[in-house]
Short mmCIF file of N, CA and C in Angstrom, two decimals:
data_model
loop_
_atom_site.label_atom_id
_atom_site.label_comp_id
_atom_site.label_asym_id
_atom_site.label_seq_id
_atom_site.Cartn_x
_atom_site.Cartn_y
_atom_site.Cartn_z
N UNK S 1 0.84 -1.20 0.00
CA UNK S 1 0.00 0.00 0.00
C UNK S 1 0.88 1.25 0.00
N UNK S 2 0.46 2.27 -0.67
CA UNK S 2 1.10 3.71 -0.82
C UNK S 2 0.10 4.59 -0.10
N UNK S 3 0.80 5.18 0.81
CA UNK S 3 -0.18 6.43 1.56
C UNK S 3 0.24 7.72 0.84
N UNK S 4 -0.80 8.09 -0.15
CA UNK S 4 -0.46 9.51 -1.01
C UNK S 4 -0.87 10.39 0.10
N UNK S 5 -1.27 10.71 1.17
CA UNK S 5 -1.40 11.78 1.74
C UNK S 5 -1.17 13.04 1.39
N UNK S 6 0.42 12.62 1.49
CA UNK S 6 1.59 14.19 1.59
C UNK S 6 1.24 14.81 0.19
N UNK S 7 1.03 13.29 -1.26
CA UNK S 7 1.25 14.11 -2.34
C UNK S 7 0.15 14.80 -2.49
N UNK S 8 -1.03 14.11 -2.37
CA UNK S 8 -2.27 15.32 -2.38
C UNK S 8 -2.10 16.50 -1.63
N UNK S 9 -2.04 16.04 -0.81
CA UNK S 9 -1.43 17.25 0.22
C UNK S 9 -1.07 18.70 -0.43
N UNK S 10 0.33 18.29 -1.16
CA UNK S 10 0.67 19.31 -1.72
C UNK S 10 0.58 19.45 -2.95
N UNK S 11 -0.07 18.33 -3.69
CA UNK S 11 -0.48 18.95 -4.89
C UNK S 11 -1.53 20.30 -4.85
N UNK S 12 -2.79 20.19 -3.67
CA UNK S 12 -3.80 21.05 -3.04
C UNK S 12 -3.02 22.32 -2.44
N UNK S 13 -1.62 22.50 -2.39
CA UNK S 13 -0.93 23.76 -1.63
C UNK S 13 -1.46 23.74 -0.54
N UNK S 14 -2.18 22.57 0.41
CA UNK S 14 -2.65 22.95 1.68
C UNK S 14 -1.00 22.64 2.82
N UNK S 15 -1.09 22.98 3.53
CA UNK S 15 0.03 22.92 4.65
C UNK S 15 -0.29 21.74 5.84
N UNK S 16 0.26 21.28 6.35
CA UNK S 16 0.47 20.23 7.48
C UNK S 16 -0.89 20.57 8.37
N UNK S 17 -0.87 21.63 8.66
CA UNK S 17 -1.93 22.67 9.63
C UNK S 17 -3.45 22.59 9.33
N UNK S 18 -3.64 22.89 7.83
CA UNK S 18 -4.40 23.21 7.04
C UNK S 18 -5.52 22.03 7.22
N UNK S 19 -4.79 20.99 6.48
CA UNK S 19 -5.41 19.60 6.14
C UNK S 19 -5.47 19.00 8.09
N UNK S 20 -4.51 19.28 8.58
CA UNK S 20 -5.30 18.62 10.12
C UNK S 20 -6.33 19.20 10.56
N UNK S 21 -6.43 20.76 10.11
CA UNK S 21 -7.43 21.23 11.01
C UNK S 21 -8.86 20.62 10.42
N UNK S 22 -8.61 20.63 8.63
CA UNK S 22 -9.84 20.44 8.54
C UNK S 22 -10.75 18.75 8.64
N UNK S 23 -9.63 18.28 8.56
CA UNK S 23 -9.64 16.97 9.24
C UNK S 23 -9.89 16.33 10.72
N UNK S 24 -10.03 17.30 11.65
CA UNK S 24 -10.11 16.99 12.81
C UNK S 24 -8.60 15.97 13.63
N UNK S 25 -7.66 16.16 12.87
CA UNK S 25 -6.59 15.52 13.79
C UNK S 25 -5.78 16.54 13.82
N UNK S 26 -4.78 16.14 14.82
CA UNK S 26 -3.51 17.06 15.12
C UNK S 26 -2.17 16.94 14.13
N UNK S 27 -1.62 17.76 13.91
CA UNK S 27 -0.42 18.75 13.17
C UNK S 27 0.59 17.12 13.27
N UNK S 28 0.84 16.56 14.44
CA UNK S 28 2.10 15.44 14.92
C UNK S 28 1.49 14.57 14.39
N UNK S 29 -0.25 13.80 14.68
CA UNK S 29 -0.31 13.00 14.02
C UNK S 29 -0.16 12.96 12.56
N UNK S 30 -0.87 13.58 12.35
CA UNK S 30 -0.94 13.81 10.02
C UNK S 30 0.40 13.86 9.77
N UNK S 31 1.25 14.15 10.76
CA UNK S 31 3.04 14.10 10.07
C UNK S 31 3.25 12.43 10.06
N UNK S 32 2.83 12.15 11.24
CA UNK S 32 2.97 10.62 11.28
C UNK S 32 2.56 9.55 10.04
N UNK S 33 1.55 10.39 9.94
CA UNK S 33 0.58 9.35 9.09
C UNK S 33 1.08 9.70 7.76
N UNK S 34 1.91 10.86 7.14
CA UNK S 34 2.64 10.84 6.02
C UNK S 34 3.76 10.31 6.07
N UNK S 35 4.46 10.37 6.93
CA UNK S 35 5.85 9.56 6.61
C UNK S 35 5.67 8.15 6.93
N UNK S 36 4.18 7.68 7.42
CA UNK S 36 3.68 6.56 7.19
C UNK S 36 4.42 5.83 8.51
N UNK S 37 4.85 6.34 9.23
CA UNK S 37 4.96 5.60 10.85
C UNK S 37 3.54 5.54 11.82
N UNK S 38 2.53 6.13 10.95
CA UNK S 38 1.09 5.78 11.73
C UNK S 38 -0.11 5.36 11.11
N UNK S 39 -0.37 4.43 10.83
CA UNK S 39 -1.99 3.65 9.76
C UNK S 39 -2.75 4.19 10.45
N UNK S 40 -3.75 5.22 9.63
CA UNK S 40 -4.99 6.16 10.24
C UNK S 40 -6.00 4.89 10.62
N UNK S 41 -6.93 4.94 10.82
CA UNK S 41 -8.54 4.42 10.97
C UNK S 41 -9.03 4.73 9.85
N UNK S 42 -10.56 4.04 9.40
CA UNK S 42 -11.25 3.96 8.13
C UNK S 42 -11.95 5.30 8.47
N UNK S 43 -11.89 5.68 9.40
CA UNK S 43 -13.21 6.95 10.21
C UNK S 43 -11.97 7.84 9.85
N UNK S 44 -10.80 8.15 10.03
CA UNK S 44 -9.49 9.52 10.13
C UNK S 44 -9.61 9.42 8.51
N UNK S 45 -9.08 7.85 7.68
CA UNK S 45 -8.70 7.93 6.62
C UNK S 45 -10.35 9.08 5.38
N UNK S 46 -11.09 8.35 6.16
CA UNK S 46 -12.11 9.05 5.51
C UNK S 46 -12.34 10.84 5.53
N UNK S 47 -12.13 11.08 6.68
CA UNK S 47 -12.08 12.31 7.15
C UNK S 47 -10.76 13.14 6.60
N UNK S 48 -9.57 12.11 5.89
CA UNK S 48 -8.63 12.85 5.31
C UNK S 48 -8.74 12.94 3.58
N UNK S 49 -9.75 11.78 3.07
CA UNK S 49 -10.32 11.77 1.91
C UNK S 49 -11.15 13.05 1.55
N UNK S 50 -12.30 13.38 2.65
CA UNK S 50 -12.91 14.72 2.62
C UNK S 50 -12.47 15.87 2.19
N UNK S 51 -11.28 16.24 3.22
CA UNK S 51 -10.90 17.22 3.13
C UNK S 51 -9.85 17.63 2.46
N UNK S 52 -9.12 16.45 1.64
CA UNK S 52 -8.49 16.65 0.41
C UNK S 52 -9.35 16.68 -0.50
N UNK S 53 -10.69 16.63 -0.81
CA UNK S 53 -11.50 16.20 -1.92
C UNK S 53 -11.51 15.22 -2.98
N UNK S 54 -10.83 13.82 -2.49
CA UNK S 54 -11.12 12.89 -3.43
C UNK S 54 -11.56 12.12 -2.51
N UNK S 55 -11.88 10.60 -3.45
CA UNK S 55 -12.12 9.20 -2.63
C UNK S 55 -11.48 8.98 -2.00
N UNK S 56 -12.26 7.86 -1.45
CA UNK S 56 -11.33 7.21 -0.20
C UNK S 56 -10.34 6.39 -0.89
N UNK S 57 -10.53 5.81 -2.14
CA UNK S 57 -9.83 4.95 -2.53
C UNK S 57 -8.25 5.43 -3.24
N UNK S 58 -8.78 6.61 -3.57
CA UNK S 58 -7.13 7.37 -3.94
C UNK S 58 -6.63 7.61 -2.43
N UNK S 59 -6.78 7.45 -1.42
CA UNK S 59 -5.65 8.20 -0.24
C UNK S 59 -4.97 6.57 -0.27
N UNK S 60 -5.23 5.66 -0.05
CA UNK S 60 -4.32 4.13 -0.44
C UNK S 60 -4.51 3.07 -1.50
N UNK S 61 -4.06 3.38 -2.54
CA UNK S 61 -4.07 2.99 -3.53
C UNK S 61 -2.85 1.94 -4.07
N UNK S 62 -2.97 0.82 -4.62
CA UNK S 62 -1.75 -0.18 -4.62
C UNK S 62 -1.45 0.93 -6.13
N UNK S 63 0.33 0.72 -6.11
CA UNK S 63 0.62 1.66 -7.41
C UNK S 63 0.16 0.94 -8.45
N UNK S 64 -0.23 0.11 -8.61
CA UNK S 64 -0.83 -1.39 -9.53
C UNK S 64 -2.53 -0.34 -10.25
N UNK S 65 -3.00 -0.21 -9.37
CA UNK S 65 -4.26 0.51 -9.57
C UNK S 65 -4.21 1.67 -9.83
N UNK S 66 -3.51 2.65 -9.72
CA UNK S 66 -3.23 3.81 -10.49
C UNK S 66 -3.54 3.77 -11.59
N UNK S 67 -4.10 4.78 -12.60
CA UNK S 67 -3.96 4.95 -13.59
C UNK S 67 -2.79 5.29 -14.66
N UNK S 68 -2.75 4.69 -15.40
CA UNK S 68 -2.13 4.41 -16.62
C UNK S 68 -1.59 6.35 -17.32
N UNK S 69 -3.15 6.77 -17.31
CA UNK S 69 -3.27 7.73 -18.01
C UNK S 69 -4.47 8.63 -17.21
N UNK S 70 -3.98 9.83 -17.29
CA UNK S 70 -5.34 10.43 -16.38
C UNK S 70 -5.35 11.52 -17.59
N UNK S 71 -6.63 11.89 -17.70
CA UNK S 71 -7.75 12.51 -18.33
C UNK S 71 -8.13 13.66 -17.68
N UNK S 72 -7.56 15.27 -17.60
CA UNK S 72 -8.57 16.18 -17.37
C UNK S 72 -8.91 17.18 -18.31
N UNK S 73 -9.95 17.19 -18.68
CA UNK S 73 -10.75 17.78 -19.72
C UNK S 73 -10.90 19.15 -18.88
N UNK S 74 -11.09 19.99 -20.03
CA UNK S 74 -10.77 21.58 -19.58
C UNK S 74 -12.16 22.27 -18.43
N UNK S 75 -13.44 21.62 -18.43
CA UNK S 75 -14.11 21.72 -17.25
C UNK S 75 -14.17 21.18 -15.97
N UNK S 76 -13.10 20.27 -16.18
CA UNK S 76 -12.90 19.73 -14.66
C UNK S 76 -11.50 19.84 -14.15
N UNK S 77 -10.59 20.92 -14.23
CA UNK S 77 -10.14 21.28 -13.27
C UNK S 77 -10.36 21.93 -12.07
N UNK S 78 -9.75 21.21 -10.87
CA UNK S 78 -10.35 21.96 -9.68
C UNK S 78 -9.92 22.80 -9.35
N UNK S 79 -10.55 23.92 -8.63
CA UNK S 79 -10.12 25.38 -8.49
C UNK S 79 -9.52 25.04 -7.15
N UNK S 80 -8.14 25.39 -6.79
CA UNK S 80 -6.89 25.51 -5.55
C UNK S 80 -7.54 26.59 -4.67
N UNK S 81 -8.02 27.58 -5.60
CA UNK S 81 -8.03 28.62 -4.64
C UNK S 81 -9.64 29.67 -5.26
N UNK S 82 -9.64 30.47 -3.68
CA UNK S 82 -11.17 30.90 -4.22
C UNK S 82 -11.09 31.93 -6.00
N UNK S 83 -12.09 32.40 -6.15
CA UNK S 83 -12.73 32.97 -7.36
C UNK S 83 -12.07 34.58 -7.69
N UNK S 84 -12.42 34.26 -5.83
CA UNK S 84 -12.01 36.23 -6.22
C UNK S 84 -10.42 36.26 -5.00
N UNK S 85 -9.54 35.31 -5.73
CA UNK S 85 -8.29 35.71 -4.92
C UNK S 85 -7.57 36.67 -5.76
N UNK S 86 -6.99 37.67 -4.52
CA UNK S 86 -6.69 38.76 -5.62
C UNK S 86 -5.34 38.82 -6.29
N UNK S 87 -4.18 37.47 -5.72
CA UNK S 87 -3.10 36.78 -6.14
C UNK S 87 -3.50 36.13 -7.16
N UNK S 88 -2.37 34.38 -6.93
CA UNK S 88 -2.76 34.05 -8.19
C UNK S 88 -3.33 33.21 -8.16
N UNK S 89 -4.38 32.73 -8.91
CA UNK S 89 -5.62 31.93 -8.87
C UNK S 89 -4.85 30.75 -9.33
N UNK S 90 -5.18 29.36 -8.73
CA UNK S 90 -4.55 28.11 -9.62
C UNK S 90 -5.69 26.88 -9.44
N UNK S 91 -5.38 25.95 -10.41
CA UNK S 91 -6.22 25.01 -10.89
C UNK S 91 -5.33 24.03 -10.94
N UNK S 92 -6.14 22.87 -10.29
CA UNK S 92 -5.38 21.58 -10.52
C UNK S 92 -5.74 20.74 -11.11
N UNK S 93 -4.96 19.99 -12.04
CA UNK S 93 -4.99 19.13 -12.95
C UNK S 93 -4.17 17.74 -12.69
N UNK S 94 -5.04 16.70 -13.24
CA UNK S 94 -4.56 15.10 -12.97
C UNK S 94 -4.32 15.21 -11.69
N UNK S 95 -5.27 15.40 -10.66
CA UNK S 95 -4.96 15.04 -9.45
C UNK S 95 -5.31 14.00 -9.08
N UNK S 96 -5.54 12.87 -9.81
CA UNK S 96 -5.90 11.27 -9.56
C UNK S 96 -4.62 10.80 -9.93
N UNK S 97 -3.31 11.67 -10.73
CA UNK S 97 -2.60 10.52 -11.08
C UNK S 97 -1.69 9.82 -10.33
N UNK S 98 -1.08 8.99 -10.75
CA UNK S 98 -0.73 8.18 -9.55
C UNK S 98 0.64 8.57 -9.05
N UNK S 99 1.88 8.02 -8.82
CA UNK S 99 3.55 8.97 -8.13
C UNK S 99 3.77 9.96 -9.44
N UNK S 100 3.67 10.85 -9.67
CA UNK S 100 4.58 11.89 -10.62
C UNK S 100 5.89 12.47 -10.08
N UNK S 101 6.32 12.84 -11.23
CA UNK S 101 7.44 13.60 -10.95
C UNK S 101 7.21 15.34 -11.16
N UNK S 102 6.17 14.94 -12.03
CA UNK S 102 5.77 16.80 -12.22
C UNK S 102 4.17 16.90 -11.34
N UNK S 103 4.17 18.14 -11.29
CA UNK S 103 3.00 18.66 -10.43
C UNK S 103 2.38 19.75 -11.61
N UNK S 104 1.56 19.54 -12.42
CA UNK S 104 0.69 20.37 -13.35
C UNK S 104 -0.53 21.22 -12.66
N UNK S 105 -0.25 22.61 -12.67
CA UNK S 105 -1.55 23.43 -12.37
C UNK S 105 -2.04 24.59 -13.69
N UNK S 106 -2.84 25.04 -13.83
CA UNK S 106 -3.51 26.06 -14.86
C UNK S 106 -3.83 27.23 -13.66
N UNK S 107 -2.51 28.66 -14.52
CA UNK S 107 -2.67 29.29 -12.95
C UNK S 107 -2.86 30.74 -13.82
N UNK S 108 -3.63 31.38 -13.45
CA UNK S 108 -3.79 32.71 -13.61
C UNK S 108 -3.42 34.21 -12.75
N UNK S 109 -2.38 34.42 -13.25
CA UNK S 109 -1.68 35.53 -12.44
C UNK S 109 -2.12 36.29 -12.37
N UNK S 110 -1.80 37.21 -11.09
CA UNK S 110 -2.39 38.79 -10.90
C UNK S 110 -1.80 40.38 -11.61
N UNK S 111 -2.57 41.19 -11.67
CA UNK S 111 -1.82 41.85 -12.67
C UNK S 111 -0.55 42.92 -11.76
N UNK S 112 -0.83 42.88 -10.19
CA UNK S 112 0.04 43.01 -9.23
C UNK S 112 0.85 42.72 -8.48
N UNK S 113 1.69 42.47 -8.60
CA UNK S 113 2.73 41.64 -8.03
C UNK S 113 3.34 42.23 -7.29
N UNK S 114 3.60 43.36 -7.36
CA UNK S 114 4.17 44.19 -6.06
C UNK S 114 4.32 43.70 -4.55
N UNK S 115 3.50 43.15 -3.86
CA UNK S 115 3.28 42.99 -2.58
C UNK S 115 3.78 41.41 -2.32
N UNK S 116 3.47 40.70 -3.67
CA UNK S 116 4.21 39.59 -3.83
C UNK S 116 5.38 39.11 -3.29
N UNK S 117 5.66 38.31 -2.71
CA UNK S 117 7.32 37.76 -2.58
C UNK S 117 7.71 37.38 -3.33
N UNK S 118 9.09 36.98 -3.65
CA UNK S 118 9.39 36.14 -5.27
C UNK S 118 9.39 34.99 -4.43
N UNK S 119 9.23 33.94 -4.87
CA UNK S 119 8.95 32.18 -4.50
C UNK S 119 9.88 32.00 -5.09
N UNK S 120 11.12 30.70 -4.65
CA UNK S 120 11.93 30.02 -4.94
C UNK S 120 11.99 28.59 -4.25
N UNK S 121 12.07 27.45 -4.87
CA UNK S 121 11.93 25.88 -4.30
C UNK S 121 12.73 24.83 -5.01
N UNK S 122 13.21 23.58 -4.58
CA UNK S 122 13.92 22.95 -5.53
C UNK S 122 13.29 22.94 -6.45
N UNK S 123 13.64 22.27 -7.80
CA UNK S 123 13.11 21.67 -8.87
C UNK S 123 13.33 22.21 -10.05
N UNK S 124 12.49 22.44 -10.63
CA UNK S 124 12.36 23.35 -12.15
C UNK S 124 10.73 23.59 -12.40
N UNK S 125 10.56 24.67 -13.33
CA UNK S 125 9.45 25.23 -13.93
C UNK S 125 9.33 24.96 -15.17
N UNK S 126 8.14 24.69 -15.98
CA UNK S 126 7.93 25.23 -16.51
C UNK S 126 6.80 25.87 -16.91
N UNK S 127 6.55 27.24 -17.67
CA UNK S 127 5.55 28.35 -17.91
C UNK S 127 4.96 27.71 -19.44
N UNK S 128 4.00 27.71 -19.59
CA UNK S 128 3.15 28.11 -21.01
C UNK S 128 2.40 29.11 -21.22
N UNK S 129 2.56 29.93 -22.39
CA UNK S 129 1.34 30.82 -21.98
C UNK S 129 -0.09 30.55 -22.95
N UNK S 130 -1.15 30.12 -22.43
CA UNK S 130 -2.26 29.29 -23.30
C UNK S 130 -2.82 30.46 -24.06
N UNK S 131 -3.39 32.00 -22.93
CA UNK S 131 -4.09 33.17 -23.22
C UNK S 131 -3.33 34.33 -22.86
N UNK S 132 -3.30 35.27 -23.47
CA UNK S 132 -3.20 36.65 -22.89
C UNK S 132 -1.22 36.61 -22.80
N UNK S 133 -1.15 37.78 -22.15
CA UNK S 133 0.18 38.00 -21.98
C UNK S 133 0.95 37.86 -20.31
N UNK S 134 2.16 37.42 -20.44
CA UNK S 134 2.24 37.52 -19.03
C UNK S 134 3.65 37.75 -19.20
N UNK S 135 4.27 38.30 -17.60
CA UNK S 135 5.66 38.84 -17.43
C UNK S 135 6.35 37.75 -16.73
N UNK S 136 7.52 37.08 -16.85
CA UNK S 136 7.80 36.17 -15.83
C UNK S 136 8.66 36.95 -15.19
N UNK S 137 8.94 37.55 -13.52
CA UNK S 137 9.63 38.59 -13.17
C UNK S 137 10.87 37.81 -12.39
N UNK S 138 12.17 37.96 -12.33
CA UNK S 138 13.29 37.83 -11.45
C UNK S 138 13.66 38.83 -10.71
N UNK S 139 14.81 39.07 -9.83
CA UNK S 139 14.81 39.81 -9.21
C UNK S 139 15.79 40.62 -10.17
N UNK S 140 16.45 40.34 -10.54
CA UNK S 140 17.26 41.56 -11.76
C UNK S 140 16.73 41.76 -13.26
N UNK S 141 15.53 40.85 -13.56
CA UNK S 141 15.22 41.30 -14.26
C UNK S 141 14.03 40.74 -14.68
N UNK S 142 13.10 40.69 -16.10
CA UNK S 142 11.93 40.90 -16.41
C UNK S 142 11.66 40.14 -17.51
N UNK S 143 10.99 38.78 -17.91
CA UNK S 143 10.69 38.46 -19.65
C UNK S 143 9.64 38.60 -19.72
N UNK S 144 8.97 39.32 -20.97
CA UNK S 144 7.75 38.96 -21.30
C UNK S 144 7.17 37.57 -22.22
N UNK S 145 6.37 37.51 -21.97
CA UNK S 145 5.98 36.01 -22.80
C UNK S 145 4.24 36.30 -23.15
N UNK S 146 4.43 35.60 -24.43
CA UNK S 146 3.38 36.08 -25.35
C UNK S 146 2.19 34.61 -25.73
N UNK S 147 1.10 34.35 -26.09
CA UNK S 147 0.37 33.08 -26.16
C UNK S 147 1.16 32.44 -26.90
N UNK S 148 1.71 31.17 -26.54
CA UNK S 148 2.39 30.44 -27.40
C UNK S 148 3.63 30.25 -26.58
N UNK S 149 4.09 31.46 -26.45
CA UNK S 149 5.80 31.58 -25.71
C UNK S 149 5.39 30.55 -24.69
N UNK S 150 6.52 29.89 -24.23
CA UNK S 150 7.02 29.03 -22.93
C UNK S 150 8.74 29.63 -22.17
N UNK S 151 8.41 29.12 -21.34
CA UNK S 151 10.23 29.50 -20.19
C UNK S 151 10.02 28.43 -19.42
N UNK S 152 11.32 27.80 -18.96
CA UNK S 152 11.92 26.53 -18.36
C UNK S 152 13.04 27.00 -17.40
N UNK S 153 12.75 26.98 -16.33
CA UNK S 153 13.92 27.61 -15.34
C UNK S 153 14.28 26.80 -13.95
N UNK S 154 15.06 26.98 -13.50
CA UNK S 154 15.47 26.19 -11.89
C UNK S 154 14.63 26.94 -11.24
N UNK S 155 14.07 26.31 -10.80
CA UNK S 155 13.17 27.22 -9.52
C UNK S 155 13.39 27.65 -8.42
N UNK S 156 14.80 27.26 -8.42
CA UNK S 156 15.83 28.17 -6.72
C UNK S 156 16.08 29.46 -7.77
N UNK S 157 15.67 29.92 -8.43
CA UNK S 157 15.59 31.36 -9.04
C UNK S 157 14.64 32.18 -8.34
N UNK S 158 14.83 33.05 -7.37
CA UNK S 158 13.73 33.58 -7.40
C UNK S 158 12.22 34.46 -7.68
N UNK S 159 11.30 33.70 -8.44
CA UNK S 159 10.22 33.90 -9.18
C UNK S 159 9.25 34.69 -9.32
N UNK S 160 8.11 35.31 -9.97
CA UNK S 160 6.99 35.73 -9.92
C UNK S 160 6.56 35.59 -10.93
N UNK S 161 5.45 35.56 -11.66
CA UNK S 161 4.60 35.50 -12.60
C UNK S 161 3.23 36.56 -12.54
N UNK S 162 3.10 37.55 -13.02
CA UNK S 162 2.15 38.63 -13.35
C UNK S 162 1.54 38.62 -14.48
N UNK S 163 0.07 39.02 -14.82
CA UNK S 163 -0.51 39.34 -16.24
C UNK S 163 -0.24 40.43 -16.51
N UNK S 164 0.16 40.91 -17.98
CA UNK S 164 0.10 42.07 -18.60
C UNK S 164 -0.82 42.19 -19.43
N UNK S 165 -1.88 41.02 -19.72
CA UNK S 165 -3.10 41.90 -20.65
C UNK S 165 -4.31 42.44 -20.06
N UNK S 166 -5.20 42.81 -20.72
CA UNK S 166 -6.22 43.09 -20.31
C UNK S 166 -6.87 42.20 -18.86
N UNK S 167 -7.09 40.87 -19.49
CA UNK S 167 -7.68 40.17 -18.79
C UNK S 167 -6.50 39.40 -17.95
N UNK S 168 -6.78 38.25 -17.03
CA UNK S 168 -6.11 37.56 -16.32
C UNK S 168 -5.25 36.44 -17.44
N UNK S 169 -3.90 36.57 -17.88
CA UNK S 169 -3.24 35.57 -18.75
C UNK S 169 -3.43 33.88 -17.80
N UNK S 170 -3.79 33.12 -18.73
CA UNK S 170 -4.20 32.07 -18.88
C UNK S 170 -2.36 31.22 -18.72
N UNK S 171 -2.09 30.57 -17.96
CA UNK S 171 -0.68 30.24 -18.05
C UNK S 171 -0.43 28.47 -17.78
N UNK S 172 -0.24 27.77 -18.39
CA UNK S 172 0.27 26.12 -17.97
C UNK S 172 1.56 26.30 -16.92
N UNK S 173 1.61 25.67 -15.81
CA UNK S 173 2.51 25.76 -14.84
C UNK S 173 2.67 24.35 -14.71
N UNK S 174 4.41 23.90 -15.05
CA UNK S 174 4.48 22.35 -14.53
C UNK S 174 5.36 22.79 -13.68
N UNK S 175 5.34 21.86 -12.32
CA UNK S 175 6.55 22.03 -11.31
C UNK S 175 7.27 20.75 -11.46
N UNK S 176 8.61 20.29 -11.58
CA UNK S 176 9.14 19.36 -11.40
C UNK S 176 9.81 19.49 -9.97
N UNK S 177 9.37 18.30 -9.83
CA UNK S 177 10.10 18.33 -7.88
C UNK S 177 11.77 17.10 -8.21
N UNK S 178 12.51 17.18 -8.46
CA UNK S 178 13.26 15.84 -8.69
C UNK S 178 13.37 14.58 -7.73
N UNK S 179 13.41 15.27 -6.54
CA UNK S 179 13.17 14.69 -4.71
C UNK S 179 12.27 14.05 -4.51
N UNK S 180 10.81 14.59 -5.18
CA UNK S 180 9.84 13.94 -5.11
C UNK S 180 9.85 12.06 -5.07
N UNK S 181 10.38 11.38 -5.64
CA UNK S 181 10.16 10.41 -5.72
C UNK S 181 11.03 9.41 -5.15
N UNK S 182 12.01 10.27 -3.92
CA UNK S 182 12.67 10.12 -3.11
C UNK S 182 11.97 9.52 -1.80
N UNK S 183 11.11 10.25 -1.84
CA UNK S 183 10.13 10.37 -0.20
C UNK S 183 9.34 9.30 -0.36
#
């Protein structure tokens, strides 16, 4: 058995905190129960199915039963974050699939970034831009990228992503974690 916990976990950007609270267990246990030194109950496991929003049957899944191929069609990505966040809005995609090495979201940047921190993490990026225009910002300097354009970068760079068109630019975000499949 594989306890995906952690990866849903953070495929959802929720935090250790986050997912216990809304789960009704504590911060020590849910650490436990990801690094898999603690087998939840069918009553916790369920209650951690909830509040990640899938089945019960994706939180332990033999890698045997995974899918092959996951399928998300452009109305069923799930929204990460609310409607009217005034950062950056993101959407998750293939969150049924089974160990990855990349983490795929559909993220729509804000046209403010100012207040922003730049984000930096192991791995690598990469940007697509599906709609609209967007800036990918560093700290010394600035690319623009146009529908079509893509950028591929180490992600210990430190990052931002802003829209420059009218509307909110439409952007493909893959994260490669390399570690990931370490844990």
């Amino acid at each position: 058995m594989i306890n995906r916990v952690r990866q849903l976990r953070k495929e959802r950007l929720m935090t250790l905190e986050v997912l216990a609270e809304r789960a009704g267990v504590t911060k020590s246990y849910l650490s436990k129960v990801e690094r898999g030194h603690s087998v939840p109950s069918i009553a916790i496991s369920a209650s951690l199915a909830k509040a990640l929003g899938v089945p019960l049957d994706n939180l332990f899944a033999d890698a045997e039963e995974l899918a092959d191929v996951t399928v998300t069609r452009a109305g069923e990505r799930q929204a990460l974050t609310a409607s009217d966040e005034p950062g950056t809005r993101y959407e998750g995609i293939a969150l049924q699939a089974g160990t990855k090495s990349m983490t795929p979201f559909m993220l729509y940047p804000p046209h403010d970034v100012g207040p922003v921190p730049f984000r930096d993490h192991p791995g690598e990026e990469f940007v697509f831009i599906h709609e609209g225009q967007a800036e990918l910002v560093f700290p010394s300097h600035a690319i623009t990228l146009d529908p079509g354009d893509c950028a591929y970068f180490a992600a210990t760079n430190p990052h931002k992503l802003r829209s420059l068109s009218p509307e909110r630019a439409t952007v493909l975000l893959l994260v490669s974690d390399r570690h990931t499949h370490l844990h």
